[in-house]
C-alpha cells in the first residue's frame, strides 16, 4: 500500500470494509468456478469484467479474458467484424481498470496483447495516452506503452523527439521525458538519420536545451544525468586506444633469473627478477576491449615466436573483455640482449565496449637484457621478506641523470600514426561547458555546478595532457571536491573517492611529484640485496586507488595508513610482488579478489583492517565464487583441505588464498584473525613461510 | 527516534494471516505467496521463524503448484513466475527444497525463456527484466542455472541498460530502482557485473537519498521504505553503498514503524503492510542494524541460508 494514512479504523468503516470484502469474495468464488470449468458465456465474461473493475490486479481474471477471446475467435462463425467488436470490448475493460489503477501491470499488458492481434484501430491510443500522460507525466507504464504504440504505428523517431521537447517545455522537471529523449537521440545518431549525421551537429543544441533546465532549478535532478551523458558523448572515444604498457616504450628492461647483486648498472625501476623463464607484457587500453590475441597483437623479439603468446584479459570474472591484457614472453636461459617491438591493432579484431571494430594502431618497443642465474643458496627465501618499517625505506635519489621511461606520457611515439585525441569541436564544447558552469556558480552556490565543473576540468586536463604535460587544474578540482564534502555531507564518501582519484592523477602526473614517493628498501638483514623501487603512497587518506595506467611498473607498493575499503583495479599491476595494505578499511576477504590475478605477489600485509567486523559484505558479488557461477564446480572435488563447517563460514578466505602464492602474510589486527582461523589459512596456503612475523615450519 | 520494535513486528506479521475478512486482504488474495515470502523472511531476519508451523506452510505451498511446474499466488489462481520464485525462496528458508520436483520447476522456468533471451512471466507473454531476474535467481537456488541460455539472458538484460547507468523493464524503459535491483541481481548471480558502469550507476543510486534520509526510486520522487531494499542491494552489489548516509536512512526506516501495533509503512504515519515491513527490516539488515540476521543482496534470502545452499559439499 502506498500513501494511505495510518489511522485506527472506525467500527463503521470496518463494517463497510467487511461487507465489501464479502461481496468481492463472492464474486471471486463465482469467477473461479467459471474459470476452472472453462465456461465462457456472456454472463461469465461480464462477471470477470466486474471483478477487474474492482480489483485490476487480479491477474487470473485477465488470463481468463484472454482465454475467452481466443475461445470466441476460434469459433467457426466468428468473422473479422465480430472479432473486432470483441477486442474493442477488451480495450474498454482495460481502460476502466486503468482508471481504477493506473499502475496495473496486468491491465497494460492486456492492452498490448489485444493490439498485437492487429485487428483493432490504434488511432485512439495516442489520444488516450496523452490524457494519461498529462495526468501523470512520470508514469513509466504509460511511457513504455507509448514506445510500444509508436513502434506499432511506425511513428517517426523525430516526431517522438518533438513530443519529449513539448513535455519538457511544459515542465523541465520531467526525468522520464529527458530519458526518452536520450534513447531517441542515441538511436537517431547511431542510424545517422537525416539531421543527425554527427554528434557535432546535434550536441551543441542539446547542451543549450539542458542548460535552460539546470539554470532554472539547479537542485532539480531531472537534467543532471542527461547533462552528464552529453558530456560523455562529447569526449568519449568510440574506438579503442592503447594508453600505456609495460614495458614502456623506449625502456631498457633487465630480467634476472634470480635476485641481483649490488652494483648492477640497471635502474631499479626496470629490473625484474623472474625464475619462471618469462616476463609479462601488459597492455592498458582506454576502455574495455575484447579480441586481443596473437593475431591482433604482433610481438617481434628475435627470441620468441609471437604466435605462441597467449593474451589473457585481466577481468575479475571469466569474461573475455577487459581494459588490461597480459601475455608472458618466454626468454632463453642464456644471456641475451634483444629489442622487442609490439604492434597493437594494425589488423581488425580488437573490439571496443561500444562495439566499434576500429582500434587506433600503435607500436612500442623496448630492449630486454636477460642475465643468467647467479644463485646464492645461503640467502634463503627469508631474504625475500620485507619489514614495512619507515626506517627501512630511503628516498630514492637519482644519482645519475638516468632516464626513467615509466610513464605513459613518455610513449608519445606510440601514437605516431594517429592523433585520435581532442578534435577541435570536442575541446571547444568542453571549454564552453566549463565557462557556463563557472557562470552558474557565480550566480549561486550549488552542488551540481561544482560537481560538473570538477568533472569537466578533469576531462579537459586529460584531453590536453599530451600537449601541456601537466594537470593544470588539479588543485582547483581538489578544492571543489573538498567543498562538496562540506556542502553535501550525505554523499561525503562519493566526493572523497573522486578526490582520491584526482589526487593520484596529480601524484603520477609528473616525474617530480612521483619521485617524492619512490623509495629504496634496505633492511639490516638483506643489505646486500638490491630491491626494486618501492612506491609509497601511504598516509594520503586515499579512499580509493587509481591511476593504474601510470603504475604498471611498480613491484613494491606501500598503501598503508589510508582509508581504502576496495582495491578495485589493482589487478592491472602485474609486476607487484610486495604489497602493504596495513591500516586501511578493508571489510572482507572478497575485497582482495584483484590479488588473484597477481601471479608474482609473494608478500602481503593486510593487518589492522576491518575484516570480520561486518555482517554485510559489499564485494561478495565482485569476487569469483560459486554464488556468482564464476568458478567451476571443480573446487567441490578439491581434496578436503578444510572442514565443511570451516568452508561454510570462511569460503571467502578459501577461494581467495588458495590461488595466491604468498610467502609472507600479515593479518593481525582484524576481527577475524584468531588462532583457529590462522590454522585454516596455513592449510589453504602451503607455500606460506611467515605469518604475522613468525616463521612457520 | 525509537529502536526497532522487534516483538511488535513479529506480532503484526503473525496477525496479518488471521485478518482475512477485510477488503484489503481479499484484494491481496492473489499474491498470498509473495506475502508468505515477505512475512516469513522478516521473521527469520528477526530470529523468529520458529514461531510458524513449517509443515502447514509447506503443504499450502505445494497445493499452489500446477501441472506445468509453476506456482500460483494462491490456491486456484493461475501459475506465474512471480509466485514460483516466492515458493522456492520460502522452501529454501525452511531448508525444505527437497520436497520439490526440481526438474519440473526448472522445466517450467526454462520454458518461459524467449528467443531473444528475455523471459515471459507466464504463458501470456508479458516480458520484463523482473522475470529475467526471477528465472535466474530461482534456477540458481535450485542449482540448475545451466538449463537456460545464460549468455542470451545476460545480453537481453544489457539491452535494457540506459545512458544513466541504470536499467528499465524492456529496452528503452526508464531506469527505476526496483528494475535496477533485478538487473544488477541477475548480473551478479551470473558473474556479469563487469558490464555495469559502477561509478555511473553508483552516483545515480546514491542520489536517490533525499533530505529526510529516505531513498526514492527515481529522480524527483518521494522517498519510500521499499526503496531502501532496491537501492541498498544494488549499491551493495556494486560496492558503492558507502556513498550514502547510512545513519540517516536507519532513522528514516525506524520513523516509519507503527510502534503501537507493529509493522512498517512506506513513509512516516502511513498505513503499514507486510510488504513494507519486510523491506524495512531487510533494509535495516543491509545497514547492519544490531540484532538482525544478515541478508544476501542478490538472492534476497538470509546469508546463512544462501551459504548453506552453495557451500555445502
Ligand atoms: Zn513502497
PDB file of C-alpha atoms in Angstrom, chain A residues 1-7 17-22 24-25 28 32 35-36 54-55 57-60 63-64 66-67 70 103 105-106 109 112-113 136 138-140 143-144 147 173 175-177 179-180 182-183 186 219-222 224-225 228-229 233 288 315-321 447-448 451 455 488-495 497-498 501 543-544 565-566 568 587 613-622 625-630 635-636 638-644 647-649 651-652 654-655, chain B residues 20-31 71-80 83 122 124-128 130 140 143 145 162-164 169-176 179 188-195 198-200 202-204 206-210 216 218-221 224 226 235-246 248 255-259 263-273 275-276 285-288 292 294-299 303-304 306-308 310-313:
ATOM      1  CA  UNK A   1       0.000   0.000   0.000  1.00  0.00           C
ATOM      2  CA  UNK A   2       1.320   3.406  -0.831  1.00  0.00           C
ATOM      3  CA  UNK A   3       0.320   6.774   0.532  1.00  0.00           C
ATOM      4  CA  UNK A   4      -2.568   5.557   2.699  1.00  0.00           C
ATOM      5  CA  UNK A   5      -2.693   7.374   6.047  1.00  0.00           C
ATOM      6  CA  UNK A   6      -2.229   5.331   9.198  1.00  0.00           C
ATOM      7  CA  UNK A   7      -5.279   5.520  11.434  1.00  0.00           C
ATOM      8  CA  UNK A  17     -14.939  -2.973   4.577  1.00  0.00           C
ATOM      9  CA  UNK A  18     -16.176  -6.363   5.684  1.00  0.00           C
ATOM     10  CA  UNK A  19     -19.316  -6.010   3.567  1.00  0.00           C
ATOM     11  CA  UNK A  20     -17.257  -5.007   0.525  1.00  0.00           C
ATOM     12  CA  UNK A  21     -14.897  -7.881   1.200  1.00  0.00           C
ATOM     13  CA  UNK A  22     -17.755 -10.323   1.340  1.00  0.00           C
ATOM     14  CA  UNK A  24     -15.719  -9.311  -3.618  1.00  0.00           C
ATOM     15  CA  UNK A  25     -15.120 -12.757  -2.260  1.00  0.00           C
ATOM     16  CA  UNK A  28     -14.185 -14.255  -6.878  1.00  0.00           C
ATOM     17  CA  UNK A  32     -13.069 -19.231 -10.248  1.00  0.00           C
ATOM     18  CA  UNK A  35     -12.550 -20.266 -14.958  1.00  0.00           C
ATOM     19  CA  UNK A  36     -11.861 -23.762 -13.706  1.00  0.00           C
ATOM     20  CA  UNK A  54     -12.914  -3.596  -8.501  1.00  0.00           C
ATOM     21  CA  UNK A  55      -9.507  -5.267  -8.497  1.00  0.00           C
ATOM     22  CA  UNK A  57      -4.577  -6.678 -10.008  1.00  0.00           C
ATOM     23  CA  UNK A  58      -6.471  -9.954 -10.180  1.00  0.00           C
ATOM     24  CA  UNK A  59      -4.148 -11.402 -12.817  1.00  0.00           C
ATOM     25  CA  UNK A  60      -6.021 -14.662 -13.251  1.00  0.00           C
ATOM     26  CA  UNK A  63      -5.817 -14.549 -18.189  1.00  0.00           C
ATOM     27  CA  UNK A  64      -9.399 -15.776 -18.209  1.00  0.00           C
ATOM     28  CA  UNK A  66      -7.668 -13.849 -22.945  1.00  0.00           C
ATOM     29  CA  UNK A  67      -8.884 -17.450 -22.931  1.00  0.00           C
ATOM     30  CA  UNK A  70      -9.332 -16.971 -28.010  1.00  0.00           C
ATOM     31  CA  UNK A 103      -0.101   1.275 -12.452  1.00  0.00           C
ATOM     32  CA  UNK A 105       0.862  -4.275 -14.958  1.00  0.00           C
ATOM     33  CA  UNK A 106      -1.895  -6.745 -15.859  1.00  0.00           C
ATOM     34  CA  UNK A 109      -0.217  -5.982 -20.738  1.00  0.00           C
ATOM     35  CA  UNK A 112      -0.759  -4.764 -25.630  1.00  0.00           C
ATOM     36  CA  UNK A 113      -1.980  -8.302 -26.095  1.00  0.00           C
ATOM     37  CA  UNK A 136       0.880  11.737 -14.560  1.00  0.00           C
ATOM     38  CA  UNK A 138       6.211  10.370 -14.948  1.00  0.00           C
ATOM     39  CA  UNK A 139       4.200   7.156 -15.207  1.00  0.00           C
ATOM     40  CA  UNK A 140       6.668   4.667 -16.653  1.00  0.00           C
ATOM     41  CA  UNK A 143       5.921   5.821 -21.377  1.00  0.00           C
ATOM     42  CA  UNK A 144       6.632   2.142 -22.053  1.00  0.00           C
ATOM     43  CA  UNK A 147       7.152   3.372 -27.136  1.00  0.00           C
ATOM     44  CA  UNK A 173      11.314  18.664 -14.147  1.00  0.00           C
ATOM     45  CA  UNK A 175      13.135  12.932 -15.891  1.00  0.00           C
ATOM     46  CA  UNK A 176      11.027  10.486 -17.909  1.00  0.00           C
ATOM     47  CA  UNK A 177      10.939  12.834 -20.874  1.00  0.00           C
ATOM     48  CA  UNK A 179      15.274   9.815 -20.515  1.00  0.00           C
ATOM     49  CA  UNK A 180      13.147   9.097 -23.568  1.00  0.00           C
ATOM     50  CA  UNK A 182      18.323  10.264 -24.685  1.00  0.00           C
ATOM     51  CA  UNK A 183      17.024   6.955 -26.028  1.00  0.00           C
ATOM     52  CA  UNK A 186      21.146   7.915 -29.470  1.00  0.00           C
ATOM     53  CA  UNK A 219      18.717  21.392  -7.471  1.00  0.00           C
ATOM     54  CA  UNK A 220      16.212  19.562  -9.645  1.00  0.00           C
ATOM     55  CA  UNK A 221      17.879  16.311 -10.679  1.00  0.00           C
ATOM     56  CA  UNK A 222      15.888  15.827 -13.887  1.00  0.00           C
ATOM     57  CA  UNK A 224      21.698  16.173 -14.243  1.00  0.00           C
ATOM     58  CA  UNK A 225      22.095  12.775 -15.776  1.00  0.00           C
ATOM     59  CA  UNK A 228      26.493  14.049 -17.834  1.00  0.00           C
ATOM     60  CA  UNK A 229      25.531  11.864 -20.773  1.00  0.00           C
ATOM     61  CA  UNK A 233      29.173  11.788 -25.650  1.00  0.00           C
ATOM     62  CA  UNK A 288      37.359  -2.484 -22.021  1.00  0.00           C
ATOM     63  CA  UNK A 315      38.908  -9.106 -15.686  1.00  0.00           C
ATOM     64  CA  UNK A 316      37.584 -10.298 -12.397  1.00  0.00           C
ATOM     65  CA  UNK A 317      35.020 -12.637 -13.793  1.00  0.00           C
ATOM     66  CA  UNK A 318      35.626 -15.055 -16.601  1.00  0.00           C
ATOM     67  CA  UNK A 319      34.646 -12.563 -19.248  1.00  0.00           C
ATOM     68  CA  UNK A 320      36.658 -12.146 -22.403  1.00  0.00           C
ATOM     69  CA  UNK A 321      36.523  -8.361 -22.102  1.00  0.00           C
ATOM     70  CA  UNK A 447      26.382  21.145  -5.841  1.00  0.00           C
ATOM     71  CA  UNK A 448      25.659  20.189  -9.440  1.00  0.00           C
ATOM     72  CA  UNK A 451      30.462  18.683  -9.447  1.00  0.00           C
ATOM     73  CA  UNK A 455      34.365  16.646 -13.785  1.00  0.00           C
ATOM     74  CA  UNK A 488      26.561  17.795   0.712  1.00  0.00           C
ATOM     75  CA  UNK A 489      27.698  15.674   3.657  1.00  0.00           C
ATOM     76  CA  UNK A 490      25.266  12.841   2.882  1.00  0.00           C
ATOM     77  CA  UNK A 491      27.395  11.974  -0.140  1.00  0.00           C
ATOM     78  CA  UNK A 492      30.703  12.704   1.562  1.00  0.00           C
ATOM     79  CA  UNK A 493      32.288   9.413   0.562  1.00  0.00           C
ATOM     80  CA  UNK A 494      31.359   9.815  -3.083  1.00  0.00           C
ATOM     81  CA  UNK A 495      33.283  13.075  -3.243  1.00  0.00           C
ATOM     82  CA  UNK A 497      36.515   8.732  -3.617  1.00  0.00           C
ATOM     83  CA  UNK A 498      36.519  11.118  -6.571  1.00  0.00           C
ATOM     84  CA  UNK A 501      41.363   9.603  -7.890  1.00  0.00           C
ATOM     85  CA  UNK A 543      39.716   6.062  -0.012  1.00  0.00           C
ATOM     86  CA  UNK A 544      40.148   4.691  -3.487  1.00  0.00           C
ATOM     87  CA  UNK A 565      37.928  -0.326   1.506  1.00  0.00           C
ATOM     88  CA  UNK A 566      38.491  -1.583  -2.020  1.00  0.00           C
ATOM     89  CA  UNK A 568      39.358  -2.394  -7.467  1.00  0.00           C
ATOM     90  CA  UNK A 587      35.952  -5.113   5.186  1.00  0.00           C
ATOM     91  CA  UNK A 613      33.735  -6.920  11.660  1.00  0.00           C
ATOM     92  CA  UNK A 614      30.887  -6.571   9.194  1.00  0.00           C
ATOM     93  CA  UNK A 615      27.842  -8.717   8.590  1.00  0.00           C
ATOM     94  CA  UNK A 616      27.249  -7.326   5.094  1.00  0.00           C
ATOM     95  CA  UNK A 617      29.922  -7.996   2.503  1.00  0.00           C
ATOM     96  CA  UNK A 618      29.939  -5.332  -0.209  1.00  0.00           C
ATOM     97  CA  UNK A 619      32.295  -7.243  -2.501  1.00  0.00           C
ATOM     98  CA  UNK A 620      30.522 -10.594  -2.206  1.00  0.00           C
ATOM     99  CA  UNK A 621      29.496 -10.398  -5.857  1.00  0.00           C
ATOM    100  CA  UNK A 622      32.641  -8.762  -7.180  1.00  0.00           C
ATOM    101  CA  UNK A 625      32.773 -17.737  -6.309  1.00  0.00           C
ATOM    102  CA  UNK A 626      30.051 -20.354  -6.746  1.00  0.00           C
ATOM    103  CA  UNK A 627      27.492 -17.698  -5.702  1.00  0.00           C
ATOM    104  CA  UNK A 628      28.059 -15.914  -8.990  1.00  0.00           C
ATOM    105  CA  UNK A 629      28.813 -19.013 -11.043  1.00  0.00           C
ATOM    106  CA  UNK A 630      32.241 -17.596 -11.766  1.00  0.00           C
ATOM    107  CA  UNK A 635      36.510 -26.812  -6.070  1.00  0.00           C
ATOM    108  CA  UNK A 636      33.944 -29.274  -4.861  1.00  0.00           C
ATOM    109  CA  UNK A 638      39.302 -30.492  -4.285  1.00  0.00           C
ATOM    110  CA  UNK A 639      40.941 -32.568  -1.674  1.00  0.00           C
ATOM    111  CA  UNK A 640      39.288 -31.646   1.548  1.00  0.00           C
ATOM    112  CA  UNK A 641      41.773 -29.135   2.885  1.00  0.00           C
ATOM    113  CA  UNK A 642      39.412 -27.704   5.410  1.00  0.00           C
ATOM    114  CA  UNK A 643      36.276 -28.972   7.064  1.00  0.00           C
ATOM    115  CA  UNK A 644      32.760 -28.330   5.778  1.00  0.00           C
ATOM    116  CA  UNK A 647      34.240 -23.758   4.406  1.00  0.00           C
ATOM    117  CA  UNK A 648      30.691 -22.511   5.002  1.00  0.00           C
ATOM    118  CA  UNK A 649      31.982 -19.937   7.474  1.00  0.00           C
ATOM    119  CA  UNK A 651      34.581 -19.640   1.997  1.00  0.00           C
ATOM    120  CA  UNK A 652      35.915 -16.185   1.146  1.00  0.00           C
ATOM    121  CA  UNK A 654      39.370 -20.326   0.988  1.00  0.00           C
ATOM    122  CA  UNK A 655      38.619 -19.040  -2.512  1.00  0.00           C
TER     123      UNK A 655
ATOM    124  CA  UNK B  20      -8.911 -12.431   6.329  1.00  0.00           C
ATOM    125  CA  UNK B  21     -12.185 -10.530   6.365  1.00  0.00           C
ATOM    126  CA  UNK B  22     -11.004  -7.031   5.453  1.00  0.00           C
ATOM    127  CA  UNK B  23     -11.402  -5.708   1.930  1.00  0.00           C
ATOM    128  CA  UNK B  24      -7.621  -5.194   1.627  1.00  0.00           C
ATOM    129  CA  UNK B  25      -6.886  -8.791   2.410  1.00  0.00           C
ATOM    130  CA  UNK B  26      -9.304 -10.029  -0.261  1.00  0.00           C
ATOM    131  CA  UNK B  27      -7.796  -7.658  -2.810  1.00  0.00           C
ATOM    132  CA  UNK B  28      -4.390  -9.129  -1.984  1.00  0.00           C
ATOM    133  CA  UNK B  29      -5.643 -12.708  -2.117  1.00  0.00           C
ATOM    134  CA  UNK B  30      -3.891 -13.382  -5.414  1.00  0.00           C
ATOM    135  CA  UNK B  31      -0.408 -12.650  -4.082  1.00  0.00           C
ATOM    136  CA  UNK B  71       3.214 -21.935  -8.689  1.00  0.00           C
ATOM    137  CA  UNK B  72       0.274 -19.585  -8.335  1.00  0.00           C
ATOM    138  CA  UNK B  73      -0.176 -16.758  -5.884  1.00  0.00           C
ATOM    139  CA  UNK B  74      -2.804 -18.750  -4.030  1.00  0.00           C
ATOM    140  CA  UNK B  75      -4.820 -21.929  -4.396  1.00  0.00           C
ATOM    141  CA  UNK B  76      -6.991 -21.806  -7.535  1.00  0.00           C
ATOM    142  CA  UNK B  77      -5.178 -18.885  -9.216  1.00  0.00           C
ATOM    143  CA  UNK B  78      -3.031 -19.295 -12.334  1.00  0.00           C
ATOM    144  CA  UNK B  79       0.686 -20.086 -12.171  1.00  0.00           C
ATOM    145  CA  UNK B  80       3.173 -17.266 -12.696  1.00  0.00           C
ATOM    146  CA  UNK B  83       4.912 -16.695  -7.301  1.00  0.00           C
ATOM    147  CA  UNK B 122       3.740 -16.795 -17.760  1.00  0.00           C
ATOM    148  CA  UNK B 124       0.628 -14.936 -21.815  1.00  0.00           C
ATOM    149  CA  UNK B 125       3.902 -13.407 -22.823  1.00  0.00           C
ATOM    150  CA  UNK B 126       4.412 -10.288 -20.724  1.00  0.00           C
ATOM    151  CA  UNK B 127       8.164  -9.599 -20.918  1.00  0.00           C
ATOM    152  CA  UNK B 128      10.047  -7.743 -18.206  1.00  0.00           C
ATOM    153  CA  UNK B 130      11.903  -8.607 -13.407  1.00  0.00           C
ATOM    154  CA  UNK B 140      20.450 -20.766  -9.300  1.00  0.00           C
ATOM    155  CA  UNK B 143      21.373 -25.414  -8.689  1.00  0.00           C
ATOM    156  CA  UNK B 145      21.168 -22.388 -13.942  1.00  0.00           C
ATOM    157  CA  UNK B 162      20.258   3.085 -20.015  1.00  0.00           C
ATOM    158  CA  UNK B 163      22.528   6.032 -20.532  1.00  0.00           C
ATOM    159  CA  UNK B 164      22.284   6.916 -16.841  1.00  0.00           C
ATOM    160  CA  UNK B 169      11.855  -3.254 -17.735  1.00  0.00           C
ATOM    161  CA  UNK B 170      12.264  -3.548 -21.504  1.00  0.00           C
ATOM    162  CA  UNK B 171      14.698  -1.917 -23.968  1.00  0.00           C
ATOM    163  CA  UNK B 172      14.200   1.859 -23.795  1.00  0.00           C
ATOM    164  CA  UNK B 173      12.371   1.705 -20.458  1.00  0.00           C
ATOM    165  CA  UNK B 174      13.277   4.318 -17.869  1.00  0.00           C
ATOM    166  CA  UNK B 175      15.651   3.397 -15.041  1.00  0.00           C
ATOM    167  CA  UNK B 176      13.885   2.542 -11.832  1.00  0.00           C
ATOM    168  CA  UNK B 179      14.271  -2.696 -12.029  1.00  0.00           C
ATOM    169  CA  UNK B 188      25.587 -10.628 -10.006  1.00  0.00           C
ATOM    170  CA  UNK B 189      24.299 -14.190  -9.955  1.00  0.00           C
ATOM    171  CA  UNK B 190      25.656 -14.817 -13.460  1.00  0.00           C
ATOM    172  CA  UNK B 191      29.062 -13.294 -12.673  1.00  0.00           C
ATOM    173  CA  UNK B 192      28.478 -10.468 -15.145  1.00  0.00           C
ATOM    174  CA  UNK B 193      28.802  -7.329 -13.040  1.00  0.00           C
ATOM    175  CA  UNK B 194      31.700  -6.149 -15.198  1.00  0.00           C
ATOM    176  CA  UNK B 195      29.032  -4.963 -17.637  1.00  0.00           C
ATOM    177  CA  UNK B 198      29.672   1.045 -11.242  1.00  0.00           C
ATOM    178  CA  UNK B 199      30.615   4.687 -10.845  1.00  0.00           C
ATOM    179  CA  UNK B 200      27.866   5.996 -13.085  1.00  0.00           C
ATOM    180  CA  UNK B 202      26.502   4.280  -8.140  1.00  0.00           C
ATOM    181  CA  UNK B 203      26.129   8.039  -8.481  1.00  0.00           C
ATOM    182  CA  UNK B 204      22.562   7.707  -9.797  1.00  0.00           C
ATOM    183  CA  UNK B 206      23.305   7.389  -4.159  1.00  0.00           C
ATOM    184  CA  UNK B 207      21.450  10.465  -5.385  1.00  0.00           C
ATOM    185  CA  UNK B 208      18.227   8.586  -4.519  1.00  0.00           C
ATOM    186  CA  UNK B 209      18.788   9.650  -0.902  1.00  0.00           C
ATOM    187  CA  UNK B 210      16.684  12.701  -0.126  1.00  0.00           C
ATOM    188  CA  UNK B 216      13.341   7.312  -3.640  1.00  0.00           C
ATOM    189  CA  UNK B 218      13.597   7.617  -9.416  1.00  0.00           C
ATOM    190  CA  UNK B 219      14.754  11.243  -9.567  1.00  0.00           C
ATOM    191  CA  UNK B 220      12.348  13.792  -8.097  1.00  0.00           C
ATOM    192  CA  UNK B 221      10.080  11.202  -6.473  1.00  0.00           C
ATOM    193  CA  UNK B 224       9.672   5.197   0.363  1.00  0.00           C
ATOM    194  CA  UNK B 226      10.655  -0.208  -0.045  1.00  0.00           C
ATOM    195  CA  UNK B 235      24.652  -0.251  -4.156  1.00  0.00           C
ATOM    196  CA  UNK B 236      25.993  -3.163  -2.126  1.00  0.00           C
ATOM    197  CA  UNK B 237      26.352  -5.472  -5.120  1.00  0.00           C
ATOM    198  CA  UNK B 238      28.491  -2.860  -6.910  1.00  0.00           C
ATOM    199  CA  UNK B 239      30.386  -1.905  -3.717  1.00  0.00           C
ATOM    200  CA  UNK B 240      29.205   1.709  -3.607  1.00  0.00           C
ATOM    201  CA  UNK B 241      26.934   1.655  -0.557  1.00  0.00           C
ATOM    202  CA  UNK B 242      29.319   3.912   1.372  1.00  0.00           C
ATOM    203  CA  UNK B 243      28.223   6.726  -0.947  1.00  0.00           C
ATOM    204  CA  UNK B 244      25.016   7.274   1.057  1.00  0.00           C
ATOM    205  CA  UNK B 245      24.464   8.347   4.644  1.00  0.00           C
ATOM    206  CA  UNK B 246      23.506   5.090   6.324  1.00  0.00           C
ATOM    207  CA  UNK B 248      20.093   8.929   8.223  1.00  0.00           C
ATOM    208  CA  UNK B 255      10.446   6.515  11.834  1.00  0.00           C
ATOM    209  CA  UNK B 256       8.130   4.541   9.559  1.00  0.00           C
ATOM    210  CA  UNK B 257       7.378   1.952  12.233  1.00  0.00           C
ATOM    211  CA  UNK B 258       3.982   1.703  13.849  1.00  0.00           C
ATOM    212  CA  UNK B 259       5.374   1.322  17.340  1.00  0.00           C
ATOM    213  CA  UNK B 263       4.518  -3.123  11.069  1.00  0.00           C
ATOM    214  CA  UNK B 264       6.348  -0.613   8.875  1.00  0.00           C
ATOM    215  CA  UNK B 265       4.849   1.728   6.263  1.00  0.00           C
ATOM    216  CA  UNK B 266       6.136   3.413   3.090  1.00  0.00           C
ATOM    217  CA  UNK B 267       6.518   6.795   4.799  1.00  0.00           C
ATOM    218  CA  UNK B 268       6.124   8.038   8.367  1.00  0.00           C
ATOM    219  CA  UNK B 269       2.483   7.944   9.532  1.00  0.00           C
ATOM    220  CA  UNK B 270       1.136   5.958   6.592  1.00  0.00           C
ATOM    221  CA  UNK B 271      -0.663   2.647   6.958  1.00  0.00           C
ATOM    222  CA  UNK B 272       1.619  -0.354   7.442  1.00  0.00           C
ATOM    223  CA  UNK B 273       1.662  -3.531   5.375  1.00  0.00           C
ATOM    224  CA  UNK B 275       5.456  -5.661   2.013  1.00  0.00           C
ATOM    225  CA  UNK B 276       6.965  -2.540   3.618  1.00  0.00           C
ATOM    226  CA  UNK B 285      19.710  -5.811   7.942  1.00  0.00           C
ATOM    227  CA  UNK B 286      21.646  -4.419   4.951  1.00  0.00           C
ATOM    228  CA  UNK B 287      22.562  -1.430   7.097  1.00  0.00           C
ATOM    229  CA  UNK B 288      23.993  -3.814   9.732  1.00  0.00           C
ATOM    230  CA  UNK B 292      19.278  -8.755  12.773  1.00  0.00           C
ATOM    231  CA  UNK B 294      22.351 -10.623   7.521  1.00  0.00           C
ATOM    232  CA  UNK B 295      20.506 -10.876   4.222  1.00  0.00           C
ATOM    233  CA  UNK B 296      22.061 -11.667   0.853  1.00  0.00           C
ATOM    234  CA  UNK B 297      21.598  -8.739  -1.564  1.00  0.00           C
ATOM    235  CA  UNK B 298      21.272 -10.853  -4.716  1.00  0.00           C
ATOM    236  CA  UNK B 299      19.188 -13.844  -3.656  1.00  0.00           C
ATOM    237  CA  UNK B 303      23.096 -15.171   4.177  1.00  0.00           C
ATOM    238  CA  UNK B 304      23.184 -18.356   6.251  1.00  0.00           C
ATOM    239  CA  UNK B 306      22.434 -18.990   0.866  1.00  0.00           C
ATOM    240  CA  UNK B 307      25.799 -20.132   2.233  1.00  0.00           C
ATOM    241  CA  UNK B 308      24.215 -23.434   3.236  1.00  0.00           C
ATOM    242  CA  UNK B 310      26.105 -23.010  -2.123  1.00  0.00           C
ATOM    243  CA  UNK B 311      28.933 -24.172   0.106  1.00  0.00           C
ATOM    244  CA  UNK B 312      27.695 -27.494   1.438  1.00  0.00           C
ATOM    245  CA  UNK B 313      29.599 -30.350  -0.138  1.00  0.00           C
TER     246      UNK B 313
END
